[in-house]
Coordinates of C-alpha atoms in Angstrom, one line a residue:
Chain A
X1 CA -9.8 15.5 20.1
X2 CA -8.5 16.7 23.4
X3 CA -5.8 14.4 24.9
X4 CA -7.3 14.9 28.3
X5 CA -10.5 13.5 27.0
X6 CA -8.8 10.3 25.7
X7 CA -7.4 9.6 29.1
X8 CA -10.0 10.9 31.6
X9 CA -13.0 10.2 29.4
X10 CA -11.9 6.6 28.9
X11 CA -11.0 6.2 32.6
X12 CA -14.4 7.5 33.6
X13 CA -16.3 5.4 31.1
X14 CA -14.5 2.3 32.3
X15 CA -15.3 3.1 35.9
X16 CA -18.9 3.9 35.0
X17 CA -19.3 0.5 33.4
X18 CA -17.9 -1.3 36.4
X19 CA -14.3 -2.0 35.3
X20 CA -11.9 -2.3 38.3
X21 CA -10.0 0.9 39.1
X22 CA -6.6 -0.4 38.1
X23 CA -7.7 -2.0 34.8
X24 CA -9.7 1.2 34.1
X25 CA -6.6 3.4 34.5
X26 CA -4.6 1.0 32.4
X27 CA -7.1 1.2 29.6
X28 CA -7.1 5.0 29.9
X29 CA -3.3 5.0 29.6
X30 CA -3.5 2.8 26.5
X31 CA -6.0 5.1 24.9
X32 CA -4.0 8.1 25.7
X33 CA -0.6 6.6 24.7
X34 CA -1.5 7.0 21.0
X35 CA -1.6 10.7 21.5
X36 CA 2.0 10.6 22.8
X37 CA 3.5 9.0 19.7
X38 CA 3.0 11.6 17.1
X39 CA 5.9 12.7 14.8
X40 CA 7.0 15.4 17.2
X41 CA 6.5 13.5 20.4
X42 CA 7.4 9.9 19.5
X43 CA 10.1 8.4 21.8
X44 CA 13.6 7.6 20.3
X45 CA 14.1 4.0 19.0
X46 CA 15.5 1.6 21.6
X47 CA 18.0 -1.2 20.9
X48 CA 18.7 -4.7 22.1
X49 CA 22.0 -6.0 20.9
X50 CA 21.8 -5.1 17.1
X51 CA 18.1 -5.1 17.0
X52 CA 16.2 -1.8 16.8
X53 CA 12.7 -1.2 18.1
X54 CA 10.9 1.7 16.4
X55 CA 7.7 2.9 18.2
X56 CA 4.6 3.0 16.0
X57 CA 3.9 6.5 14.7
X58 CA 0.3 7.7 15.2
X59 CA 0.3 11.1 13.6
X60 CA 2.4 13.1 11.2
X61 CA 1.7 16.6 9.9
X62 CA 4.3 16.5 7.1
X63 CA 1.9 15.1 4.6
X64 CA -1.8 14.7 4.3
X65 CA -1.8 11.0 5.2
X66 CA 1.3 11.1 7.3
X67 CA 4.3 8.8 7.1
X68 CA 3.2 5.2 6.7
X69 CA -0.4 6.7 6.2
X70 CA -0.5 6.9 10.0
X71 CA -3.1 9.7 10.0
X72 CA -5.5 7.3 8.2
X73 CA -4.8 4.6 10.8
X74 CA -5.1 6.7 14.0
X75 CA -6.5 10.2 13.3
X76 CA -9.1 9.9 10.6
X77 CA -10.2 6.4 10.2
X78 CA -11.8 6.0 6.8
X79 CA -15.5 5.1 6.9
X80 CA -15.3 3.2 3.6
X81 CA -18.7 4.6 2.9
X82 CA -20.9 2.7 0.5
X83 CA -21.0 5.2 -2.4
X84 CA -24.5 4.3 -3.3
X85 CA -25.7 5.1 0.2
X86 CA -23.5 8.3 0.3
X87 CA -24.9 9.3 -3.1
X88 CA -28.4 8.7 -1.9
X89 CA -27.8 10.8 1.2
X90 CA -26.3 13.5 -0.9
X91 CA -29.3 13.4 -3.3
X92 CA -31.7 13.7 -0.4
X93 CA -29.8 16.6 1.0
X94 CA -30.1 18.5 -2.3
X95 CA -33.5 17.1 -3.2
X96 CA -35.6 19.5 -5.3
X97 CA -32.8 21.7 -6.5
X98 CA -30.7 21.3 -9.6
X99 CA -27.8 19.7 -7.9
X100 CA -30.1 16.9 -6.7
X101 CA -31.3 16.2 -10.2
X102 CA -27.8 16.2 -11.6
X103 CA -26.7 14.0 -8.8
X104 CA -29.3 11.4 -9.8
X105 CA -27.9 11.7 -13.3
X106 CA -24.4 11.1 -12.1
X107 CA -25.4 8.0 -10.3
X108 CA -27.0 6.4 -13.3
X109 CA -24.0 7.5 -15.4
X110 CA -21.5 5.9 -13.0
X111 CA -23.5 2.7 -13.0
X112 CA -23.2 2.4 -16.8
X113 CA -19.6 3.5 -17.0
X114 CA -17.8 1.2 -14.7
X115 CA -14.1 2.1 -14.1
X116 CA -11.9 0.3 -16.6
X117 CA -8.9 -1.7 -15.5
X118 CA -6.3 0.3 -17.4
X119 CA -2.6 -0.2 -16.7
X120 CA -1.0 2.7 -15.1
X121 CA -4.3 4.5 -15.0
X122 CA -6.4 5.5 -12.1
X123 CA -7.3 2.0 -11.1
X124 CA -5.0 1.3 -8.3
X125 CA -5.1 -2.5 -8.0
X126 CA -4.4 -3.2 -11.6
X127 CA -1.1 -1.5 -12.1
X128 CA 1.9 -3.5 -13.2
X129 CA 4.8 -3.8 -10.8
X130 CA 8.3 -5.1 -11.1
X131 CA 8.7 -8.0 -8.7
X132 CA 12.4 -7.3 -8.3
X133 CA 12.2 -3.6 -7.5
X134 CA 8.7 -2.9 -6.2
X135 CA 8.2 -5.7 -3.7
X136 CA 9.8 -6.0 -0.3
X137 CA 10.5 -9.7 -0.1
X138 CA 12.1 -9.4 3.3
X139 CA 8.9 -8.4 4.9
X140 CA 6.3 -10.7 3.7
X141 CA 6.2 -9.6 0.0
X142 CA 4.4 -6.3 0.5
X143 CA 4.7 -3.5 -2.0
X144 CA 7.6 -1.2 -1.2
X145 CA 7.0 2.2 0.1
X146 CA 8.0 4.0 -3.1
X147 CA 5.6 1.9 -5.2
X148 CA 2.7 2.4 -2.8
X149 CA 3.3 6.1 -2.8
X150 CA 3.4 6.2 -6.6
X151 CA 0.1 4.3 -6.7
X152 CA -1.3 6.6 -4.0
X153 CA -0.3 9.7 -6.0
X154 CA -1.9 8.3 -9.1
X155 CA -5.1 7.3 -7.3
X156 CA -5.4 10.5 -5.5
X157 CA -3.8 12.9 -8.0
X158 CA -6.2 15.7 -7.6
X159 CA -8.7 14.6 -5.1
X160 CA -8.6 15.8 -1.5
X161 CA -10.2 14.1 1.5
X162 CA -13.3 16.1 2.4
X163 CA -14.5 16.1 5.9
X164 CA -18.0 16.7 4.7
X165 CA -19.9 15.2 1.8
X166 CA -20.7 18.3 -0.1
X167 CA -17.2 19.4 -1.0
X168 CA -16.1 21.4 -4.1
X169 CA -14.9 18.2 -5.8
X170 CA -18.5 16.9 -6.0
X171 CA -19.7 20.2 -7.4
X172 CA -17.0 20.1 -10.0
X173 CA -18.1 16.6 -11.0
X174 CA -21.7 17.6 -11.3
X175 CA -20.8 20.7 -13.3
X176 CA -18.8 18.7 -15.8
X177 CA -21.7 16.3 -16.3
X178 CA -23.6 19.1 -18.0
X179 CA -21.1 19.0 -20.8
X180 CA -22.0 16.0 -22.9
X181 CA -18.7 16.1 -24.7
X182 CA -16.7 15.6 -21.5
X183 CA -18.2 12.4 -20.4
X184 CA -14.8 10.7 -20.0
X185 CA -13.5 13.5 -17.8
X186 CA -16.6 13.2 -15.7
X187 CA -16.1 9.5 -15.3
X188 CA -12.6 10.1 -14.0
X189 CA -13.8 12.7 -11.6
X190 CA -16.6 10.4 -10.4
X191 CA -13.9 7.8 -9.6
X192 CA -12.0 10.4 -7.6
X193 CA -15.1 11.5 -5.9
X194 CA -15.8 7.9 -5.0
X195 CA -12.3 7.4 -3.6
X196 CA -12.6 10.6 -1.6
X197 CA -15.9 9.4 -0.3
X198 CA -14.4 6.1 0.8
X199 CA -11.5 7.8 2.6
X200 CA -13.6 10.3 4.4
X201 CA -13.8 9.9 8.2
X202 CA -17.3 9.8 9.6
X203 CA -18.2 9.9 13.3
X204 CA -19.1 6.5 14.7
X205 CA -19.0 4.9 11.3
X206 CA -20.0 1.2 10.8
X207 CA -16.4 0.5 9.9
X208 CA -15.2 2.0 13.2
X209 CA -17.5 -0.4 15.0
X210 CA -16.3 -3.3 12.9
X211 CA -12.8 -2.4 14.1
X212 CA -13.8 -2.7 17.7
X213 CA -15.8 -5.9 17.1
X214 CA -12.7 -7.4 15.5
X215 CA -10.9 -7.2 18.9
X216 CA -13.9 -8.3 20.8
X217 CA -14.3 -11.4 18.7
X218 CA -10.6 -12.2 18.3
X219 CA -9.6 -11.8 22.0
X220 CA -11.3 -15.2 22.6
X221 CA -9.6 -17.3 20.0
X222 CA -6.8 -15.5 18.1
X223 CA -3.4 -16.3 19.6
X224 CA -1.9 -13.3 17.9
X225 CA -3.8 -10.8 20.1
X226 CA -4.6 -12.8 23.2
X227 CA -1.6 -11.2 25.1
X228 CA -2.4 -7.7 23.8
X229 CA -6.1 -7.6 23.6
X230 CA -6.6 -5.0 26.4
X231 CA -3.9 -2.6 24.9
X232 CA -5.4 -3.2 21.4
X233 CA -8.9 -2.4 22.7
X234 CA -7.5 0.8 24.3
X235 CA -5.6 1.7 21.1
X236 CA -8.8 1.3 19.0
X237 CA -10.9 3.3 21.5
X238 CA -8.5 6.1 20.7
X239 CA -9.1 5.7 17.0
X240 CA -12.9 5.3 17.6
X241 CA -13.0 8.5 19.7
X242 CA -11.1 10.4 17.0
X243 CA -13.9 9.7 14.5
X244 CA -15.8 12.6 16.3
X245 CA -12.9 15.1 15.9
X246 CA -14.3 16.6 12.8
X247 CA -17.6 17.6 14.4
X248 CA -18.2 21.3 14.7
X249 CA -19.5 21.3 18.3
X250 CA -16.5 20.0 20.2
X251 CA -18.2 19.7 23.6
X252 CA -21.1 17.8 22.1
X253 CA -18.7 15.6 20.1
X254 CA -16.8 14.7 23.3
X255 CA -20.1 13.9 25.2
X256 CA -21.2 11.6 22.4
X257 CA -17.8 10.0 22.2
X258 CA -18.0 9.4 25.9
X259 CA -21.4 7.6 25.6
X260 CA -20.0 5.6 22.7
X261 CA -17.0 4.6 24.8
X262 CA -19.3 3.5 27.6
X263 CA -21.3 1.4 25.2
X264 CA -18.1 -0.1 23.6
X265 CA -16.7 -1.0 27.1
X266 CA -20.0 -2.6 28.0
X267 CA -19.9 -4.7 24.9
X268 CA -16.4 -5.8 25.7
X269 CA -17.4 -6.8 29.2
X270 CA -20.5 -8.7 28.0
X271 CA -18.4 -10.2 25.2
X272 CA -21.0 -9.2 22.6
X273 CA -20.3 -7.2 19.4
X274 CA -21.4 -3.6 19.1
X275 CA -24.6 -3.1 17.1
X276 CA -24.4 -1.7 13.6
X277 CA -25.5 1.7 14.8
X278 CA -27.0 3.3 17.9
X279 CA -26.3 2.5 21.5
X280 CA -28.9 1.5 24.1
X281 CA -32.6 1.1 23.4
X282 CA -34.6 4.2 24.5
X283 CA -35.2 4.0 28.3
X284 CA -32.6 1.3 28.8
X285 CA -29.6 3.6 29.2
X286 CA -27.8 2.7 32.5
X287 CA -28.4 5.4 35.1
X288 CA -24.6 5.5 35.8
X289 CA -24.0 6.5 32.2
X290 CA -26.7 9.2 32.4
X291 CA -25.2 10.6 35.6
X292 CA -21.6 10.6 34.3
X293 CA -22.7 12.2 31.0
X294 CA -24.4 15.0 32.8
X295 CA -21.3 15.6 34.9
X296 CA -19.0 15.6 31.9
X297 CA -21.3 17.9 30.1
X298 CA -21.2 20.5 32.9
X299 CA -17.4 20.0 33.2
X300 CA -16.7 20.6 29.5
X301 CA -19.1 23.6 29.3
X302 CA -17.6 25.2 32.4
X303 CA -14.0 24.6 31.1
X304 CA -15.0 26.1 27.7
X305 CA -15.8 29.3 29.5
X306 CA -12.5 29.3 31.5
X307 CA -8.8 28.9 30.6
X308 CA -7.5 25.6 29.6
X309 CA -4.5 23.9 31.3
X310 CA -3.9 22.5 34.7
X311 CA -7.3 23.6 36.0
X312 CA -9.0 21.3 33.4
X313 CA -6.8 18.4 34.4
X314 CA -7.6 18.9 38.1
X315 CA -11.4 19.1 37.3
X316 CA -11.2 15.8 35.4
X317 CA -9.2 14.2 38.2
X318 CA -11.7 15.2 40.8
X319 CA -14.5 13.8 38.7
X320 CA -12.6 10.5 38.4
X321 CA -12.0 10.5 42.2
X322 CA -15.7 10.9 42.8
X323 CA -16.4 7.8 40.7
X324 CA -13.8 5.6 42.2
X325 CA -15.4 2.6 44.1
X326 CA -15.6 2.9 47.8
X327 CA -12.5 1.6 49.6
X328 CA -10.3 2.6 46.8
X329 CA -8.8 5.9 47.6
X330 CA -5.6 6.7 45.7
X331 CA -4.1 10.2 46.0
X332 CA -4.9 12.8 43.4
X333 CA -1.4 12.3 42.0
X334 CA -2.2 8.7 41.3
X335 CA -5.2 9.5 39.2
X336 CA -3.9 12.5 37.3
X337 CA -2.5 12.0 33.8
X338 CA 1.2 11.6 33.5
X339 CA 1.9 11.7 29.8
X340 CA 5.1 9.6 29.8
X341 CA 3.8 7.1 32.4
X342 CA 3.9 4.0 30.2
X343 CA 7.2 4.9 28.5
X344 CA 9.0 5.6 31.8
X345 CA 7.8 2.3 33.2
X346 CA 9.1 0.5 30.1
X347 CA 12.5 2.1 30.6
X348 CA 12.6 0.9 34.2
X349 CA 11.3 -2.6 33.4
X350 CA 13.8 -3.0 30.6
X351 CA 16.7 -1.4 32.5
X352 CA 17.3 0.8 29.6
X353 CA 20.6 2.6 29.7
X354 CA 21.1 6.3 28.8
X355 CA 22.3 5.2 25.4
X356 CA 18.9 3.6 24.7
X357 CA 20.1 0.0 25.1
X358 CA 17.7 -2.5 26.6
X359 CA 19.5 -4.7 29.2
X360 CA 16.5 -6.7 30.5
X361 CA 14.6 -7.9 27.5
X362 CA 12.1 -10.1 29.4
X363 CA 11.1 -7.2 31.7
X364 CA 10.8 -4.8 28.8
X365 CA 8.6 -7.2 26.8
X366 CA 6.2 -7.3 29.8
X367 CA 5.9 -3.6 30.0
X368 CA 2.6 -1.9 29.0
X369 CA 4.4 0.4 26.6
X370 CA 5.8 -2.5 24.6
X371 CA 2.4 -4.2 24.6
X372 CA 0.8 -1.0 23.3
X373 CA 3.2 -0.8 20.4
X374 CA 2.6 -4.4 19.6
X375 CA -1.2 -3.6 19.6
X376 CA -0.7 -0.5 17.4
X377 CA 1.4 -2.5 15.0
X378 CA -1.4 -5.1 14.8
X379 CA -3.9 -2.4 14.2
X380 CA -1.9 -0.9 11.3
X381 CA -1.5 -4.3 9.7
X382 CA -5.2 -5.1 10.1
X383 CA -6.2 -1.8 8.5
X384 CA -3.8 -2.3 5.6
X385 CA -5.6 -5.6 4.9
X386 CA -8.9 -3.8 5.0
X387 CA -7.6 -1.3 2.5
X388 CA -6.6 -4.2 0.2
X389 CA -10.1 -5.6 0.7
X390 CA -11.6 -2.3 -0.6
X391 CA -9.1 -2.4 -3.5
X392 CA -7.2 0.5 -2.2
X393 CA -3.9 -1.2 -1.6
X394 CA -2.0 2.0 -2.4
X395 CA -2.8 3.2 1.1
X396 CA -0.4 0.9 2.9
X397 CA -0.7 1.6 6.6
X398 CA 1.6 -1.1 7.8
X399 CA 4.3 -0.3 10.3
X400 CA 6.7 -2.7 12.0
X401 CA 8.5 -2.3 15.3
X402 CA 11.6 -3.9 13.7
X403 CA 12.8 -7.5 13.3
X404 CA 9.7 -9.7 13.4
X405 CA 11.4 -12.5 15.2
X406 CA 13.0 -10.3 17.8
X407 CA 9.9 -8.3 18.8
X408 CA 7.3 -11.0 18.6
Chain B
X1 CA 24.4 9.1 -23.9
X2 CA 23.9 5.5 -24.6
X3 CA 22.9 3.1 -27.5
X4 CA 20.4 0.4 -28.0
X5 CA 21.8 -3.0 -28.5
X6 CA 20.1 -5.8 -30.3
X7 CA 21.6 -9.3 -30.4
X8 CA 20.0 -12.2 -32.1
X9 CA 21.4 -15.7 -32.1
X10 CA 20.4 -19.2 -33.1
X11 CA 21.1 -21.7 -30.4
X12 CA 22.7 -25.1 -31.0
X13 CA 19.3 -26.8 -31.0
X14 CA 17.9 -24.3 -33.4
X15 CA 16.0 -22.1 -31.0
X16 CA 16.2 -18.4 -31.7
X17 CA 17.1 -16.2 -28.8
X18 CA 17.4 -12.4 -28.8
X19 CA 18.3 -9.6 -26.5
X20 CA 17.4 -5.9 -26.6
X21 CA 18.8 -3.5 -24.1
X22 CA 20.1 0.0 -23.4
X23 CA 22.9 -1.3 -21.2
X24 CA 25.9 -2.1 -23.3
X25 CA 27.6 -4.6 -20.9
X26 CA 24.5 -6.9 -20.9
X27 CA 25.5 -8.4 -24.2
X28 CA 28.4 -10.3 -22.6
X29 CA 26.2 -11.5 -19.8
X30 CA 23.6 -12.7 -22.3
X31 CA 26.2 -14.7 -24.2
X32 CA 27.6 -16.2 -21.0
X33 CA 24.1 -17.1 -19.8
X34 CA 23.4 -18.9 -23.1
X35 CA 26.8 -20.7 -23.2
X36 CA 26.4 -22.1 -19.7
X37 CA 22.7 -23.0 -20.1
X38 CA 23.3 -24.9 -23.4
X39 CA 26.6 -26.6 -22.3
X40 CA 25.0 -30.0 -22.2
X41 CA 22.2 -29.3 -24.7
X42 CA 24.2 -28.8 -27.8
X43 CA 24.2 -32.5 -28.8
X44 CA 27.9 -32.8 -28.8
X45 CA 30.0 -35.2 -26.7
X46 CA 31.7 -32.3 -24.8
X47 CA 29.4 -31.6 -21.9
X48 CA 32.0 -29.6 -20.1
X49 CA 32.7 -27.2 -22.9
X50 CA 30.7 -24.0 -23.3
X51 CA 28.1 -24.0 -26.0
X52 CA 28.5 -21.8 -29.1
X53 CA 25.9 -19.9 -31.2
X54 CA 25.2 -21.5 -34.5
X55 CA 24.8 -18.0 -35.9
X56 CA 24.6 -14.6 -34.2
X57 CA 24.8 -10.9 -34.9
X58 CA 24.7 -7.7 -32.9
X59 CA 23.4 -4.3 -33.9
X60 CA 24.0 -1.0 -32.1
X61 CA 21.7 2.0 -32.6
X62 CA 22.7 5.6 -32.8
X63 CA 23.4 7.4 -29.5
X64 CA 20.5 8.9 -27.6
X65 CA 19.8 10.3 -24.1
X66 CA 17.6 8.4 -21.7
X67 CA 14.3 10.0 -21.1
X68 CA 13.8 11.4 -17.6
X69 CA 11.6 9.5 -15.1
X70 CA 7.9 10.4 -15.2
X71 CA 4.8 8.9 -13.7
X72 CA 4.2 6.7 -16.7
X73 CA 5.6 5.8 -20.1
X74 CA 4.7 8.4 -22.7
X75 CA 2.1 7.1 -25.2
X76 CA 4.3 7.8 -28.2
X77 CA 7.2 5.9 -26.7
X78 CA 5.0 3.0 -25.7
X79 CA 3.6 2.9 -29.3
X80 CA 7.1 3.1 -30.8
X81 CA 8.4 0.4 -28.5
X82 CA 5.5 -1.9 -29.4
X83 CA 6.1 -1.4 -33.1
X84 CA 9.9 -2.0 -32.7
X85 CA 9.6 -5.2 -30.7
X86 CA 6.8 -6.6 -32.9
X87 CA 9.1 -6.2 -35.9
X88 CA 12.2 -7.7 -34.1
X89 CA 10.3 -10.6 -32.7
X90 CA 9.7 -12.5 -35.9
X91 CA 10.7 -16.1 -35.3
X92 CA 12.2 -15.4 -31.9
X93 CA 11.5 -18.1 -29.2
X94 CA 13.0 -16.3 -26.3
X95 CA 13.4 -12.5 -25.9
X96 CA 15.6 -10.9 -23.2
X97 CA 14.4 -7.4 -22.9
X98 CA 15.2 -4.4 -20.7
X99 CA 12.3 -3.7 -18.3
X100 CA 12.5 0.1 -19.0
X101 CA 14.1 0.6 -22.4
X102 CA 15.3 4.1 -23.1
X103 CA 13.8 5.7 -20.0
X104 CA 15.3 6.3 -16.6
X105 CA 12.3 5.3 -14.4
X106 CA 11.6 1.7 -13.6
X107 CA 8.3 1.7 -15.6
X108 CA 6.9 -1.3 -17.3
X109 CA 6.9 -1.3 -21.1
X110 CA 6.7 -5.0 -22.2
X111 CA 3.2 -5.9 -20.9
X112 CA 1.4 -5.2 -24.1
X113 CA 4.0 -7.0 -26.1
X114 CA 3.9 -10.1 -23.9
X115 CA 0.2 -10.2 -24.3
X116 CA 0.3 -9.9 -28.0
X117 CA 3.1 -12.4 -28.7
X118 CA 2.2 -15.5 -26.7
X119 CA 4.5 -17.9 -28.7
X120 CA 7.6 -16.2 -27.3
X121 CA 8.9 -16.4 -23.8
X122 CA 10.1 -13.3 -22.2
X123 CA 12.9 -12.5 -19.7
X124 CA 12.8 -9.0 -18.3
X125 CA 15.7 -7.4 -16.4
X126 CA 16.1 -3.9 -14.9
X127 CA 19.1 -1.7 -14.5
X128 CA 21.6 -3.0 -12.0
X129 CA 21.4 0.2 -10.0
X130 CA 17.6 -0.2 -9.5
X131 CA 17.7 -3.8 -8.4
X132 CA 20.7 -3.6 -6.2
X133 CA 23.3 -6.3 -5.6
X134 CA 22.3 -7.6 -2.1
X135 CA 21.0 -11.1 -2.4
X136 CA 19.4 -10.9 1.0
X137 CA 17.2 -8.0 -0.2
X138 CA 15.8 -9.1 -3.5
X139 CA 15.4 -12.5 -5.2
X140 CA 17.5 -13.6 -8.1
X141 CA 14.7 -14.6 -10.4
X142 CA 10.9 -14.4 -10.2
X143 CA 9.0 -16.4 -12.8
X144 CA 5.4 -16.1 -13.8
X145 CA 3.5 -18.0 -16.4
X146 CA 0.4 -17.3 -18.5
X147 CA -1.5 -19.6 -20.9
X148 CA -0.1 -19.3 -24.3
X149 CA -3.3 -19.6 -26.3
X150 CA -6.9 -19.0 -25.5
X151 CA -7.9 -21.9 -27.7
X152 CA -7.7 -25.5 -26.6
X153 CA -6.9 -26.9 -23.2
X154 CA -4.3 -24.2 -22.5
X155 CA -1.5 -26.6 -21.7
X156 CA 1.3 -24.5 -23.0
X157 CA 2.5 -21.8 -20.7
X158 CA 4.2 -18.6 -21.7
X159 CA 7.1 -17.7 -19.4
X160 CA 7.5 -14.2 -18.0
X161 CA 10.6 -14.1 -16.0
X162 CA 11.9 -11.1 -14.1
X163 CA 15.6 -11.5 -13.2
X164 CA 18.7 -9.7 -12.1
X165 CA 21.1 -8.5 -14.8
X166 CA 23.6 -11.3 -14.3
X167 CA 24.9 -14.2 -16.4
X168 CA 23.8 -16.8 -13.8
X169 CA 20.3 -15.3 -13.7
X170 CA 20.1 -15.4 -17.5
X171 CA 21.3 -19.0 -17.5
X172 CA 18.6 -20.0 -15.0
X173 CA 16.0 -18.3 -17.0
X174 CA 17.0 -20.1 -20.2
X175 CA 17.1 -23.4 -18.4
X176 CA 13.6 -22.9 -16.9
X177 CA 12.2 -22.0 -20.3
X178 CA 13.8 -24.8 -22.2
X179 CA 12.7 -27.3 -19.5
X180 CA 9.2 -26.0 -19.5
X181 CA 8.9 -26.1 -23.3
X182 CA 10.1 -29.7 -23.3
X183 CA 7.5 -30.5 -20.7
X184 CA 4.7 -28.7 -22.7
X185 CA 5.7 -30.6 -25.8
X186 CA 5.3 -33.9 -24.0
X187 CA 1.8 -32.9 -23.0
X188 CA 0.7 -31.6 -26.3
X189 CA 1.3 -27.9 -25.6
X190 CA 3.1 -27.1 -28.8
X191 CA 3.9 -23.7 -30.3
X192 CA 1.3 -22.9 -33.0
X193 CA 2.2 -20.8 -36.0
X194 CA -1.4 -21.2 -37.2
X195 CA -2.4 -18.9 -34.3
X196 CA 0.7 -16.8 -34.1
X197 CA 2.0 -16.5 -37.6
X198 CA 5.0 -14.3 -36.6
X199 CA 6.7 -17.3 -34.9
X200 CA 6.9 -19.2 -38.2
X201 CA 8.6 -16.3 -40.1
X202 CA 12.4 -16.2 -40.5
X203 CA 14.2 -14.0 -38.0
X204 CA 15.0 -10.5 -39.0
X205 CA 18.4 -9.7 -40.6
X206 CA 21.1 -7.2 -39.5
X207 CA 20.2 -4.4 -41.8
X208 CA 16.5 -4.5 -41.1
X209 CA 17.2 -4.6 -37.3
X210 CA 19.5 -1.6 -37.6
X211 CA 16.7 0.4 -39.3
X212 CA 14.1 -0.6 -36.8
X213 CA 16.3 0.3 -33.8
X214 CA 17.1 3.7 -35.2
X215 CA 13.5 4.4 -35.9
X216 CA 12.7 3.9 -32.2
X217 CA 15.7 6.1 -31.3
X218 CA 14.2 8.9 -33.4
X219 CA 11.0 8.5 -31.4
X220 CA 13.0 8.9 -28.2
X221 CA 14.8 11.9 -29.6
X222 CA 11.6 13.6 -30.6
X223 CA 10.0 12.9 -27.2
X224 CA 13.1 14.2 -25.3
X225 CA 13.5 17.3 -27.6
X226 CA 10.1 18.3 -28.8
X227 CA 10.3 20.7 -31.9
X228 CA 10.1 24.3 -30.9
X229 CA 6.7 25.9 -31.4
X230 CA 6.4 28.2 -34.4
X231 CA 6.7 31.9 -33.5
X232 CA 4.9 34.6 -35.2
X233 CA 8.0 35.6 -37.2
X234 CA 8.6 32.0 -38.2
X235 CA 5.1 31.7 -39.5
X236 CA 5.6 34.7 -41.7

């Protein structure tokens, strides 16, 4: 997804839904900040006395899932699709042809042959561990990284994450089912297919909405996120918008993501959870959203025809300026995206020296950049617990800023 | 190259305690752990003097090379290990066993054995290099327990202790097991040789232990050096 879209799209959506200009820009910066903390662009760690603060990593191209599985947490949020539903969809897609019939066969077969809990086999959550060497007792008793990676490799030995449901993996599974003598192999493949299905990222998935509802609910009662609810909402809007990044038509994907962002912000403002699917009832779409959507559509299609770069940023900034409330007239420089805005403010607030030492801890902890990283840390931890819930504890997405007492 | 070491001893109260490892320096730590743990349990009026074994012997296997680390324990090795330990376990109340015997990776081998032999308590320890020596990083001892027998009220608990390779950790493990067994006895959770017949048999002697150890070493040899495939000329 285009980094400009994360910032300007969110900014415009917030203004459209009636958020105050300052808060709207703050939310836009939170949403955009996640794009600035990839493996190549993440800022250096900062220090206070002997304590180190490591920013949360949001993308890494070195491996499929990224370091700390950060790609799963920020770039391709798993939909945790219900495999029965997914199978049903797959069957309906291929209804009438031989693949569809075989698919039905596969479904009944997998229902009979439930995965066995075999030690050191393909079942992730039932593998034996050594409590002395495989558990990190200093950080709450989680599995150590090397053990998680070992499990992950076992669980995902041959499968790859498909962006679409009809990948070669499934075809291979169906093909093997024809051979009655290879039922066991087919069972293993079916398990891998099921895993790949769960890990696949789907645009506007129910799980993505659950993620947003988590912050909408908890901001009212959970002490842990009360100070960081707005940054957390921004961070999760970034993840939510990224669920559209696998769509073929990029312009249409951004337009839909914009409407979804408007709907999410409205839910936040009204303090009601997002629906399981869909946005507004037909005919009830706010006129401001319709108008902004039309403008965005024309902007994106015109930019598609011309060169990308500063011109695109200026077009977005003009569109934002057009939507600012009357009486609020910042300069164009104030609206435009400054990629290191939050980080620079944190350096100033913390009086950070050129050797990366924080001298004003209180000021630093008040900075929006620190709050964003706290929020991102919370998100990673929350997602890791969701993985455990789905019996996929091998995909440990947890990241910590550093010493838990120091950076609380 | 290294050897397997098996040490079996009868404690001053008659309990049979054994050790099996591929780390040669563990034997001394095992002895020290027992001597301290049984200091005041040997029924003598010398509570400050270290305890002594009633009887004990040690067997060393032939030399062998550790198998390189893989994703999991090879099936033949696991099978060989299970056979070996089942044979060595006769009459043994507490077994100290290397977590990964004969292989370099930190892979579990004893889980089947612990499930099959519920009348014995197990203490598992890893290589020093894998656990590390920093007490801030890892705990000294982690203890789990599982019901000994499926029958009855399941009062008795089988100990499964994971500990560092240190005399003090071994001592704590023995203490915990002896204390728990005493508690179980008070509540009716006795060891039952009618269910687990192996626990009522006499412990294995030195010669038999030597044969059993070397049989496992042969399995390790054959897994580490598979026989070359027959060529066309050989076949002729």
